[in-house]
CSV table of N, CA and C in Angstrom, one decimal:
chain,number,residue,atom,x,y,z
A,1,MET,N,-13.2,-3.9,-35.8
A,1,MET,CA,-11.8,-4.0,-35.7
A,1,MET,C,-11.3,-5.1,-36.6
A,2,SER,N,-10.3,-4.8,-37.3
A,2,SER,CA,-9.7,-5.8,-38.3
A,2,SER,C,-9.0,-6.9,-37.5
A,3,GLU,N,-8.8,-8.0,-38.1
A,3,GLU,CA,-8.0,-9.1,-37.6
A,3,GLU,C,-6.6,-8.7,-37.2
A,4,GLU,N,-6.0,-7.9,-38.0
A,4,GLU,CA,-4.6,-7.5,-37.8
A,4,GLU,C,-4.4,-6.5,-36.6
A,5,SER,N,-5.4,-5.7,-36.4
A,5,SER,CA,-5.3,-4.6,-35.4
A,5,SER,C,-5.4,-5.2,-34.0
A,6,TYR,N,-6.1,-6.2,-33.7
A,6,TYR,CA,-6.3,-6.8,-32.4
A,6,TYR,C,-5.0,-7.2,-31.8
A,7,PRO,N,-4.2,-8.1,-32.5
A,7,PRO,CA,-2.9,-8.5,-31.9
A,7,PRO,C,-2.0,-7.3,-31.7
A,8,GLN,N,-2.0,-6.3,-32.6
A,8,GLN,CA,-1.2,-5.1,-32.4
A,8,GLN,C,-1.6,-4.3,-31.1
A,9,LYS,N,-2.9,-4.2,-30.9
A,9,LYS,CA,-3.4,-3.5,-29.7
A,9,LYS,C,-2.9,-4.3,-28.5
A,10,GLU,N,-3.1,-5.6,-28.5
A,10,GLU,CA,-2.7,-6.4,-27.4
A,10,GLU,C,-1.2,-6.2,-27.1
A,11,LEU,N,-0.4,-6.3,-28.1
A,11,LEU,CA,1.1,-6.1,-27.9
A,11,LEU,C,1.4,-4.7,-27.4
A,12,CYS,N,0.7,-3.7,-27.8
A,12,CYS,CA,0.9,-2.3,-27.4
A,12,CYS,C,0.5,-2.3,-25.9
A,13,LYS,N,-0.6,-2.9,-25.5
A,13,LYS,CA,-1.1,-2.8,-24.1
A,13,LYS,C,-0.1,-3.6,-23.2
A,14,GLN,N,0.4,-4.7,-23.6
A,14,GLN,CA,1.3,-5.5,-22.8
A,14,GLN,C,2.6,-4.8,-22.7
A,15,LYS,N,3.1,-4.1,-23.7
A,15,LYS,CA,4.3,-3.4,-23.6
A,15,LYS,C,4.2,-2.2,-22.6
A,16,GLY,N,3.1,-1.5,-22.7
A,16,GLY,CA,2.8,-0.4,-21.8
A,16,GLY,C,2.7,-0.9,-20.3
A,17,ILE,N,2.1,-2.0,-20.1
A,17,ILE,CA,2.0,-2.6,-18.8
A,17,ILE,C,3.4,-2.9,-18.3
A,18,ARG,N,4.2,-3.6,-19.1
A,18,ARG,CA,5.5,-4.0,-18.6
A,18,ARG,C,6.4,-2.7,-18.3
A,19,GLN,N,6.2,-1.7,-19.1
A,19,GLN,CA,7.0,-0.5,-18.9
A,19,GLN,C,6.5,0.3,-17.6
A,20,ALA,N,5.3,0.0,-17.2
A,20,ALA,CA,4.8,0.7,-16.0
A,20,ALA,C,5.2,-0.1,-14.7
A,21,GLU,N,5.7,-1.3,-14.8
A,21,GLU,CA,5.9,-2.1,-13.7
A,21,GLU,C,6.9,-1.5,-12.7
A,22,ASN,N,7.9,-0.9,-13.2
A,22,ASN,CA,8.9,-0.3,-12.3
A,22,ASN,C,8.3,0.8,-11.4
A,23,GLU,N,7.4,1.6,-11.9
A,23,GLU,CA,6.7,2.6,-11.1
A,23,GLU,C,5.8,2.0,-10.2
A,24,LEU,N,5.1,0.9,-10.6
A,24,LEU,CA,4.2,0.2,-9.7
A,24,LEU,C,4.9,-0.3,-8.5
A,25,VAL,N,6.0,-1.0,-8.7
A,25,VAL,CA,6.8,-1.5,-7.6
A,25,VAL,C,7.2,-0.4,-6.7
A,26,THR,N,7.7,0.7,-7.2
A,26,THR,CA,8.1,1.8,-6.4
A,26,THR,C,7.0,2.4,-5.6
A,27,LEU,N,5.8,2.4,-6.2
A,27,LEU,CA,4.6,3.0,-5.5
A,27,LEU,C,4.3,2.1,-4.3
A,28,ILE,N,4.2,0.8,-4.4
A,28,ILE,CA,3.8,-0.1,-3.3
A,28,ILE,C,4.9,-0.1,-2.3
A,29,GLN,N,6.2,-0.1,-2.7
A,29,GLN,CA,7.3,0.0,-1.7
A,29,GLN,C,7.2,1.2,-0.9
A,30,ASP,N,6.9,2.3,-1.5
A,30,ASP,CA,6.8,3.6,-0.8
A,30,ASP,C,5.6,3.6,0.1
A,31,ALA,N,4.5,3.0,-0.3
A,31,ALA,CA,3.3,2.9,0.5
A,31,ALA,C,3.6,2.0,1.8
A,32,LEU,N,4.3,0.9,1.6
A,32,LEU,CA,4.6,0.1,2.7
A,32,LEU,C,5.7,0.7,3.6
A,33,ASP,N,6.6,1.5,3.1
A,33,ASP,CA,7.6,2.1,3.9
A,33,ASP,C,7.2,3.4,4.6
A,34,LYS,N,6.2,4.1,4.1
A,34,LYS,CA,5.9,5.4,4.6
A,34,LYS,C,4.5,5.6,5.2
A,35,THR,N,3.8,4.5,5.3
A,35,THR,CA,2.4,4.7,5.9
A,35,THR,C,2.3,4.0,7.2
A,36,ASN,N,1.2,4.2,7.9
A,36,ASN,CA,0.9,3.6,9.2
A,36,ASN,C,0.0,2.3,9.0
A,37,TYR,N,0.5,1.3,9.6
A,37,TYR,CA,-0.4,0.0,9.6
A,37,TYR,C,0.2,-0.9,10.7
A,38,GLY,N,-0.7,-1.8,11.1
A,38,GLY,CA,-0.3,-2.7,12.2
A,38,GLY,C,0.5,-3.9,11.7
A,39,ASP,N,0.4,-5.0,12.4
A,39,ASP,CA,1.2,-6.2,12.1
A,39,ASP,C,0.6,-6.9,10.9
A,40,LEU,N,0.6,-6.3,9.8
A,40,LEU,CA,0.0,-6.9,8.6
A,40,LEU,C,0.7,-8.2,8.2
A,41,GLU,N,0.0,-9.3,8.1
A,41,GLU,CA,0.6,-10.5,7.7
A,41,GLU,C,0.6,-10.7,6.2
A,42,GLU,N,1.5,-11.5,5.7
A,42,GLU,CA,1.5,-11.8,4.3
A,42,GLU,C,0.2,-12.4,3.8
A,43,SER,N,-0.4,-13.3,4.6
A,43,SER,CA,-1.6,-14.0,4.2
A,43,SER,C,-2.7,-13.0,4.0
A,44,GLN,N,-2.8,-11.9,4.8
A,44,GLN,CA,-3.8,-10.9,4.7
A,44,GLN,C,-3.6,-10.1,3.4
A,45,PHE,N,-2.3,-9.8,3.1
A,45,PHE,CA,-2.0,-9.1,1.8
A,45,PHE,C,-2.3,-10.1,0.6
A,46,ARG,N,-2.0,-11.3,0.8
A,46,ARG,CA,-2.3,-12.3,-0.3
A,46,ARG,C,-3.8,-12.4,-0.6
A,47,ASN,N,-4.6,-12.3,0.5
A,47,ASN,CA,-6.1,-12.3,0.3
A,47,ASN,C,-6.5,-11.1,-0.6
A,48,LEU,N,-5.9,-10.0,-0.4
A,48,LEU,CA,-6.2,-8.8,-1.3
A,48,LEU,C,-5.8,-9.1,-2.7
A,49,VAL,N,-4.6,-9.7,-2.9
A,49,VAL,CA,-4.1,-10.1,-4.2
A,49,VAL,C,-5.1,-11.1,-4.8
A,50,ARG,N,-5.6,-12.0,-4.1
A,50,ARG,CA,-6.6,-13.0,-4.6
A,50,ARG,C,-7.9,-12.3,-5.0
A,51,VAL,N,-8.3,-11.4,-4.3
A,51,VAL,CA,-9.5,-10.6,-4.7
A,51,VAL,C,-9.3,-9.9,-6.0
A,52,SER,N,-8.1,-9.3,-6.1
A,52,SER,CA,-7.8,-8.6,-7.4
A,52,SER,C,-7.7,-9.5,-8.6
A,53,ASP,N,-7.3,-10.7,-8.3
A,53,ASP,CA,-7.2,-11.7,-9.4
A,53,ASP,C,-8.5,-12.3,-9.8
A,54,THR,N,-9.5,-12.2,-9.0
A,54,THR,CA,-10.8,-12.8,-9.2
A,54,THR,C,-11.9,-11.8,-9.6
A,55,THR,N,-11.6,-10.6,-9.8
A,55,THR,CA,-12.6,-9.6,-10.1
A,55,THR,C,-12.2,-8.8,-11.3
A,56,GLU,N,-13.2,-8.2,-11.9
A,56,GLU,CA,-12.9,-7.3,-13.1
A,56,GLU,C,-13.3,-5.8,-12.6
A,57,SER,N,-13.3,-5.6,-11.3
A,57,SER,CA,-13.8,-4.3,-10.8
A,57,SER,C,-12.8,-3.7,-9.8
A,58,ALA,N,-12.3,-2.5,-10.1
A,58,ALA,CA,-11.4,-1.8,-9.1
A,58,ALA,C,-12.2,-1.5,-7.9
A,59,GLU,N,-13.5,-1.2,-8.0
A,59,GLU,CA,-14.3,-0.9,-6.8
A,59,GLU,C,-14.4,-2.1,-5.9
A,60,VAL,N,-14.5,-3.3,-6.4
A,60,VAL,CA,-14.5,-4.5,-5.5
A,60,VAL,C,-13.2,-4.6,-4.7
A,61,ILE,N,-12.1,-4.3,-5.4
A,61,ILE,CA,-10.8,-4.3,-4.7
A,61,ILE,C,-10.8,-3.2,-3.6
A,62,LYS,N,-11.2,-2.0,-3.9
A,62,LYS,CA,-11.2,-1.0,-2.9
A,62,LYS,C,-12.2,-1.3,-1.7
A,63,ASN,N,-13.3,-1.9,-2.1
A,63,ASN,CA,-14.3,-2.3,-1.1
A,63,ASN,C,-13.7,-3.3,-0.1
A,64,PHE,N,-13.0,-4.3,-0.7
A,64,PHE,CA,-12.3,-5.3,0.2
A,64,PHE,C,-11.3,-4.6,1.1
A,65,ILE,N,-10.6,-3.7,0.7
A,65,ILE,CA,-9.6,-3.0,1.6
A,65,ILE,C,-10.4,-2.3,2.7
A,66,ARG,N,-11.5,-1.6,2.3
A,66,ARG,CA,-12.3,-0.9,3.4
A,66,ARG,C,-12.9,-1.9,4.4
A,67,TYR,N,-13.3,-3.0,3.9
A,67,TYR,CA,-13.8,-4.1,4.7
A,67,TYR,C,-12.8,-4.5,5.7
A,68,GLN,N,-11.5,-4.7,5.2
A,68,GLN,CA,-10.4,-5.1,6.1
A,68,GLN,C,-10.1,-4.0,7.2
A,69,VAL,N,-10.2,-2.8,6.8
A,69,VAL,CA,-10.0,-1.7,7.7
A,69,VAL,C,-11.1,-1.8,8.9
A,70,GLY,N,-12.3,-2.1,8.5
A,70,GLY,CA,-13.3,-2.2,9.5
A,70,GLY,C,-13.2,-3.4,10.4
A,71,ARG,N,-12.5,-4.4,10.0
A,71,ARG,CA,-12.3,-5.6,10.8
A,71,ARG,C,-11.2,-5.4,11.9
A,72,ASP,N,-10.1,-4.8,11.5
A,72,ASP,CA,-9.0,-4.6,12.5
A,72,ASP,C,-8.0,-3.5,12.0
A,73,LYS,N,-7.0,-3.3,12.8
A,73,LYS,CA,-6.1,-2.1,12.6
A,73,LYS,C,-4.9,-2.5,11.8
A,74,LYS,N,-4.8,-3.7,11.3
A,74,LYS,CA,-3.6,-4.2,10.6
A,74,LYS,C,-3.3,-3.4,9.3
A,75,TRP,N,-4.3,-2.8,8.7
A,75,TRP,CA,-4.2,-2.0,7.4
A,75,TRP,C,-4.0,-0.5,7.7
A,76,GLY,N,-4.2,-0.2,9.0
A,76,GLY,CA,-4.1,1.2,9.4
A,76,GLY,C,-5.5,1.9,9.2
A,77,LYS,N,-5.7,3.0,9.7
A,77,LYS,CA,-7.0,3.7,9.6
A,77,LYS,C,-6.7,5.2,9.3
A,78,GLY,N,-7.5,5.8,8.5
A,78,GLY,CA,-7.5,7.2,8.2
A,78,GLY,C,-6.3,7.7,7.4
A,79,LYS,N,-6.1,9.0,7.5
A,79,LYS,CA,-5.0,9.6,6.8
A,79,LYS,C,-3.6,9.0,7.2
A,80,GLY,N,-2.8,8.8,6.3
A,80,GLY,CA,-1.5,8.2,6.5
A,80,GLY,C,-1.5,6.7,6.7
A,81,SER,N,-2.6,6.0,6.5
A,81,SER,CA,-2.7,4.6,6.6
A,81,SER,C,-2.3,3.9,5.3
A,82,LEU,N,-1.9,2.7,5.4
A,82,LEU,CA,-1.6,1.9,4.2
A,82,LEU,C,-2.9,1.7,3.4
A,83,ALA,N,-4.0,1.4,4.0
A,83,ALA,CA,-5.2,1.2,3.3
A,83,ALA,C,-5.6,2.4,2.5
A,84,GLU,N,-5.5,3.6,3.1
A,84,GLU,CA,-5.8,4.8,2.3
A,84,GLU,C,-4.9,5.1,1.2
A,85,ARG,N,-3.6,4.8,1.4
A,85,ARG,CA,-2.6,5.0,0.4
A,85,ARG,C,-2.8,4.1,-0.8
A,86,ILE,N,-3.1,2.8,-0.5
A,86,ILE,CA,-3.4,1.9,-1.6
A,86,ILE,C,-4.6,2.4,-2.5
A,87,ILE,N,-5.7,2.8,-1.8
A,87,ILE,CA,-6.8,3.3,-2.5
A,87,ILE,C,-6.5,4.5,-3.3
A,88,VAL,N,-5.8,5.5,-2.7
A,88,VAL,CA,-5.3,6.7,-3.5
A,88,VAL,C,-4.5,6.3,-4.7
A,89,ASP,N,-3.5,5.4,-4.5
A,89,ASP,CA,-2.7,5.0,-5.6
A,89,ASP,C,-3.6,4.4,-6.7
A,90,ILE,N,-4.5,3.5,-6.4
A,90,ILE,CA,-5.4,2.9,-7.4
A,90,ILE,C,-6.2,4.0,-8.1
A,91,ASP,N,-6.7,4.9,-7.4
A,91,ASP,CA,-7.6,6.0,-8.0
A,91,ASP,C,-6.8,7.0,-8.8
A,92,ASN,N,-5.5,7.2,-8.4
A,92,ASN,CA,-4.8,8.3,-9.0
A,92,ASN,C,-3.7,7.8,-9.9
A,93,ASN,N,-2.5,7.4,-9.3
A,93,ASN,CA,-1.4,7.1,-10.1
A,93,ASN,C,-1.6,5.9,-11.1
A,94,ILE,N,-2.2,4.8,-10.6
A,94,ILE,CA,-2.4,3.6,-11.4
A,94,ILE,C,-3.4,3.9,-12.5
A,95,LYS,N,-4.5,4.6,-12.1
A,95,LYS,CA,-5.5,4.9,-13.1
A,95,LYS,C,-5.0,5.8,-14.2
A,96,LYS,N,-4.2,6.8,-13.8
A,96,LYS,CA,-3.6,7.7,-14.8
A,96,LYS,C,-2.7,6.9,-15.8
A,97,ASN,N,-1.9,6.0,-15.2
A,97,ASN,CA,-1.0,5.2,-16.1
A,97,ASN,C,-1.8,4.4,-17.0
A,98,SER,N,-2.9,3.8,-16.6
A,98,SER,CA,-3.7,2.9,-17.4
A,98,SER,C,-4.4,3.7,-18.5
A,99,GLN,N,-4.8,4.9,-18.2
A,99,GLN,CA,-5.4,5.8,-19.2
A,99,GLN,C,-4.4,6.2,-20.2
A,100,ALA,N,-3.2,6.5,-19.8
A,100,ALA,CA,-2.2,6.9,-20.8
A,100,ALA,C,-1.9,5.7,-21.7
A,101,ILE,N,-1.7,4.5,-21.2
A,101,ILE,CA,-1.5,3.3,-22.0
A,101,ILE,C,-2.7,3.1,-23.0
A,102,ALA,N,-3.9,3.2,-22.5
A,102,ALA,CA,-5.1,3.0,-23.3
A,102,ALA,C,-5.2,4.0,-24.4
A,103,GLU,N,-4.8,5.2,-24.1
A,103,GLU,CA,-4.9,6.3,-25.1
A,103,GLU,C,-3.9,6.0,-26.2
A,104,CYS,N,-2.7,5.6,-25.8
A,104,CYS,CA,-1.6,5.3,-26.8
A,104,CYS,C,-2.0,4.1,-27.7
A,105,CYS,N,-2.6,3.1,-27.1
A,105,CYS,CA,-3.0,1.9,-27.8
A,105,CYS,C,-4.4,1.9,-28.4
A,106,GLN,N,-5.1,3.0,-28.2
A,106,GLN,CA,-6.5,3.1,-28.6
A,106,GLN,C,-7.3,1.9,-28.1
A,107,ALA,N,-7.3,1.8,-26.7
A,107,ALA,CA,-8.0,0.7,-26.1
A,107,ALA,C,-8.7,1.2,-24.9
A,108,ASP,N,-9.6,0.4,-24.3
A,108,ASP,CA,-10.3,0.7,-23.1
A,108,ASP,C,-9.3,0.6,-21.9
A,109,TYR,N,-9.4,1.6,-21.0
A,109,TYR,CA,-8.4,1.7,-19.9
A,109,TYR,C,-8.7,0.7,-18.8
A,110,LYS,N,-10.0,0.3,-18.6
A,110,LYS,CA,-10.4,-0.5,-17.5
A,110,LYS,C,-9.7,-1.8,-17.3
A,111,PRO,N,-9.5,-2.6,-18.4
A,111,PRO,CA,-8.8,-3.9,-18.3
A,111,PRO,C,-7.3,-3.6,-18.0
A,112,ILE,N,-6.8,-2.6,-18.5
A,112,ILE,CA,-5.4,-2.2,-18.3
A,112,ILE,C,-5.2,-1.8,-16.8
A,113,TRP,N,-6.2,-1.0,-16.3
A,113,TRP,CA,-6.2,-0.5,-14.9
A,113,TRP,C,-6.2,-1.7,-14.0
A,114,LEU,N,-7.0,-2.7,-14.3
A,114,LEU,CA,-7.0,-3.9,-13.4
A,114,LEU,C,-5.7,-4.7,-13.4
A,115,GLU,N,-5.1,-4.8,-14.6
A,115,GLU,CA,-3.8,-5.5,-14.7
A,115,GLU,C,-2.8,-4.7,-13.9
A,116,LEU,N,-2.8,-3.4,-14.0
A,116,LEU,CA,-1.8,-2.6,-13.3
A,116,LEU,C,-2.0,-2.7,-11.8
A,117,ILE,N,-3.3,-2.7,-11.3
A,117,ILE,CA,-3.6,-2.9,-9.9
A,117,ILE,C,-3.0,-4.2,-9.4
A,118,ARG,N,-3.3,-5.3,-10.2
A,118,ARG,CA,-2.8,-6.6,-9.9
A,118,ARG,C,-1.3,-6.7,-9.7
A,119,ARG,N,-0.6,-6.0,-10.6
A,119,ARG,CA,0.9,-6.0,-10.6
A,119,ARG,C,1.4,-5.1,-9.4
A,120,TYR,N,0.7,-4.1,-9.1
A,120,TYR,CA,1.0,-3.2,-8.0
A,120,TYR,C,0.9,-4.0,-6.7
A,121,LEU,N,-0.2,-4.7,-6.6
A,121,LEU,CA,-0.5,-5.5,-5.4
A,121,LEU,C,0.4,-6.8,-5.3
A,122,GLY,N,0.9,-7.2,-6.4
A,122,GLY,CA,1.8,-8.4,-6.5
A,122,GLY,C,3.2,-8.2,-6.0
A,123,ALA,N,3.6,-6.9,-5.8
A,123,ALA,CA,5.0,-6.7,-5.3
A,123,ALA,C,5.2,-7.4,-4.0
A,124,ARG,N,6.5,-7.8,-3.8
A,124,ARG,CA,6.8,-8.7,-2.7
A,124,ARG,C,7.5,-7.9,-1.5
A,125,HIS,N,7.4,-6.6,-1.5
A,125,HIS,CA,8.1,-5.8,-0.5
A,125,HIS,C,7.7,-6.1,0.9
A,126,LEU,N,6.5,-6.5,1.2
A,126,LEU,CA,6.0,-6.8,2.5
A,126,LEU,C,6.8,-8.0,3.1
A,127,LYS,N,7.1,-9.0,2.3
A,127,LYS,CA,7.9,-10.1,2.8
A,127,LYS,C,9.3,-9.7,3.2
A,128,TYR,N,9.9,-8.8,2.4
A,128,TYR,CA,11.2,-8.2,2.8
A,128,TYR,C,11.1,-7.5,4.1
A,129,LEU,N,10.1,-6.7,4.3
A,129,LEU,CA,9.9,-5.9,5.5
A,129,LEU,C,9.8,-6.7,6.7
A,130,ARG,N,9.0,-7.8,6.5
A,130,ARG,CA,8.8,-8.7,7.7
A,130,ARG,C,10.0,-9.7,8.0
A,131,ASP,N,10.6,-10.1,6.9
A,131,ASP,CA,11.6,-11.2,7.1
A,131,ASP,C,13.0,-10.9,6.5
A,132,GLY,N,13.1,-9.8,5.8
A,132,GLY,CA,14.3,-9.6,5.0
A,132,GLY,C,15.6,-9.4,5.8
A,133,ASP,N,15.5,-8.8,6.9
A,133,ASP,CA,16.8,-8.6,7.7
A,133,ASP,C,17.0,-9.6,8.8
A,134,LYS,N,16.2,-10.7,8.8
A,134,LYS,CA,16.4,-11.7,9.8
A,134,LYS,C,17.5,-12.7,9.4
A,135,PRO,N,18.3,-13.2,10.3
A,135,PRO,CA,19.4,-14.1,9.9
A,135,PRO,C,18.8,-15.4,9.5
């Protein structure tokens, strides 16, 4: 790879990631609004965000979600649960977006996929749902 093409690829990837943000926020809002889960606390969701920030593996993130489901019912269980929806979004919508960005930028999709997952999980809709309509 030439010296000049690396910065251009990075700019292309960053632009694609920024352009995907609106859809990512919509996906997580929809997941939080339309799935079943218990009294999920912000701190529990932040722990998931922390895991996503400290790994380079989508499988580690999904494994953490499954671990949380095994611990309690706050993430929901089975079909229609928040946990299942997040994993489906990671494996389908988010992965497809990352592959499209990677193809356009001629780059590896995995680092883009992880960045999109992090941005998806970084949405702040849960705080609104828990406290947004309180005086």
